[in-house]
Amino acid sequence: METILVLTHVDETGSALTKASLEAVTAGVELAGQLSAKLTIGILGPASVEAANAAAGAVAATGAPLLAVSGEAFAQPRYATDAAGGEALARAAQASIVLAPGSSRFVRVAAGVAHRLGGFIDTHITVLSGNDSVDATRWFYRQRVEATISREARPWFLLLDAGTHAAFAGEPAAAQVEAVTVTLPTVRTTVEGLRSPMLDAQTIRPDAKLLFVAGAGWTKKQPDGQIHVAEAGELILAFLRLSGASLGSSKSLADQKTEGEQSVLPFLTHMNQIGQTGSTPRHAKGLSTCCHGEEPHVVGWRFIGERRAISLDPNCGWTRSKADVVYVADAFQVMAKVNALLEARSS
Ligand SMILES: Cc1cc2nc3c(=O)[nH]c(=O)nc-3n(C[C@H](O)[C@H](O)[C@H](O)COP(=O)(O)OP(=O)(O)OC[C@H]3O[C@@H](n4cnc5c(N)ncnc54)[C@H](O)[C@@H]3O)c2cc1C
């Protein structure tokens, strides 16, 4: 019989599980139900047992045993301590299947932990099913080929893509974790602090409900014969601030540089690019603006639930069955109006 460990970690508050961790818990509960397998939840990273208990409250409703590796040394993401903590949790749970969020913290260490346990790892898992065997699904070749994998090797680590499962939302309850002790490895890395970009600069927000895509039209000559790049930048940033949306870009816009090799819209980089040679994010909704909706771009919208587009061109790619709703309109005017409505609502 399989023994499933869901490996989770806390967020920057130190006393709550990340959303992606809660998604992995949902996946674990579902898989354990299908396989009639034992489920354990492991928590990595709280600074104290009290903080671990607080974090565990959110998943107490699963009824699963709750293990935690906590302490100051584990409160900062760092390879040596995270790998030792993950290994200790997997050993304590005697896990044959380890499910974990594909977060930057776990992506860094999970393969190393699997190796230490003589196990195997697969990443970017989107669907799990367990009937006679455990089957894991992932996409290859830029989301064009979907494969279902099963393996004999155990323990089998599976890193789940964010947004593929609902976050576990059972009734929070008081919880008591079982502390797993870890012999501290040699620690060479000291975390001195965190430096994060200004909030405005963080335009890629995987947890946002809405993906807002800017296309090259924002930088093209407008009906008055002029270009209005500064105004475009202000409208886009204001919308991101007011809506909390994540910013995507077409390749044509991300490729544009000024003579100083700075992007025409300086807050855009190729990290924002959506499509065949860009990313394929998961958001409930998407709004495309000033973008033609060509196939190499739209292929990156595969996992966007509801698609809308604003384009001046009534024959653009979006109108050819690629968007659910197309507004044939001037995005400068529409977004100025939308921003004014959002501003009025927030004040
Ligand atoms: C191998 C390969 C890989 C590629 N990979 C990618 C990829 O990963 N991602 C990607 O995006 N592209 C990719 N492309 C490029 C892609 O084919 C298109 O060229 C690109 O997506 C076009 O970008 P765009 O729609 O923003 O620009 P344009 O085609 O220039 O379209 C601009 C649109 O803005 C509209 N517009 C202008 N002003 C306004 C206004 N005021 N209001 C409303 N609408 C307005 C215009 O009507 C026009 O439809 C790839 C191409 C190749 C060959």
PDB file of N, CA and C in Angstrom, residues 42 85 116 164 171 201 261 268 278 298-299 308 315-316:
ATOM      1  N   GLY A  42       3.624  17.014   5.936  1.00  0.00           N
ATOM      2  CA  GLY A  42       4.865  17.499   6.538  1.00  0.00           C
ATOM      3  C   GLY A  42       5.002  18.997   6.293  1.00  0.00           C
ATOM      4  N   GLY A  85      15.792  18.968   6.007  1.00  0.00           N
ATOM      5  CA  GLY A  85      14.439  18.958   6.565  1.00  0.00           C
ATOM      6  C   GLY A  85      13.499  18.092   5.728  1.00  0.00           C
ATOM      7  N   ARG A 116      18.791  11.460  -2.204  1.00  0.00           N
ATOM      8  CA  ARG A 116      19.270  10.976  -0.900  1.00  0.00           C
ATOM      9  C   ARG A 116      18.484   9.751  -0.430  1.00  0.00           C
ATOM     10  N   THR A 164      -3.087  23.993 -10.491  1.00  0.00           N
ATOM     11  CA  THR A 164      -3.709  22.805 -11.069  1.00  0.00           C
ATOM     12  C   THR A 164      -4.702  22.143 -10.110  1.00  0.00           C
ATOM     13  N   GLU A 171     -12.210  23.528   7.325  1.00  0.00           N
ATOM     14  CA  GLU A 171     -12.400  24.404   8.497  1.00  0.00           C
ATOM     15  C   GLU A 171     -11.106  24.435   9.322  1.00  0.00           C
ATOM     16  N   ALA A 201       7.267  46.971  -9.597  1.00  0.00           N
ATOM     17  CA  ALA A 201       8.128  46.254 -10.531  1.00  0.00           C
ATOM     18  C   ALA A 201       7.768  44.778 -10.621  1.00  0.00           C
ATOM     19  N   GLU A 261      18.985  50.229 -25.402  1.00  0.00           N
ATOM     20  CA  GLU A 261      18.704  48.821 -25.132  1.00  0.00           C
ATOM     21  C   GLU A 261      17.771  48.627 -23.947  1.00  0.00           C
ATOM     22  N   LEU A 268       8.645  46.049 -18.716  1.00  0.00           N
ATOM     23  CA  LEU A 268       8.437  44.780 -19.426  1.00  0.00           C
ATOM     24  C   LEU A 268       9.762  44.085 -19.727  1.00  0.00           C
ATOM     25  N   GLY A 278       7.438  31.840 -25.067  1.00  0.00           N
ATOM     26  CA  GLY A 278       7.296  32.515 -23.781  1.00  0.00           C
ATOM     27  C   GLY A 278       6.686  31.551 -22.783  1.00  0.00           C
ATOM     28  N   VAL A 298      -1.072  32.992 -28.968  1.00  0.00           N
ATOM     29  CA  VAL A 298      -2.265  32.454 -28.300  1.00  0.00           C
ATOM     30  C   VAL A 298      -2.011  31.060 -27.724  1.00  0.00           C
ATOM     31  N   VAL A 299      -1.025  30.345 -28.248  1.00  0.00           N
ATOM     32  CA  VAL A 299      -0.726  29.011 -27.706  1.00  0.00           C
ATOM     33  C   VAL A 299      -0.350  29.120 -26.222  1.00  0.00           C
ATOM     34  N   ARG A 308     -10.682  37.461 -23.120  1.00  0.00           N
ATOM     35  CA  ARG A 308     -11.258  38.643 -23.765  1.00  0.00           C
ATOM     36  C   ARG A 308     -10.155  39.451 -24.412  1.00  0.00           C
ATOM     37  N   ASN A 315     -10.701  42.024 -37.748  1.00  0.00           N
ATOM     38  CA  ASN A 315     -10.301  40.734 -38.333  1.00  0.00           C
ATOM     39  C   ASN A 315      -9.096  40.130 -37.627  1.00  0.00           C
ATOM     40  N   CYS A 316      -8.817  40.592 -36.408  1.00  0.00           N
ATOM     41  CA  CYS A 316      -7.631  40.076 -35.723  1.00  0.00           C
ATOM     42  C   CYS A 316      -7.834  38.609 -35.354  1.00  0.00           C
TER      43      CYS A 316
END
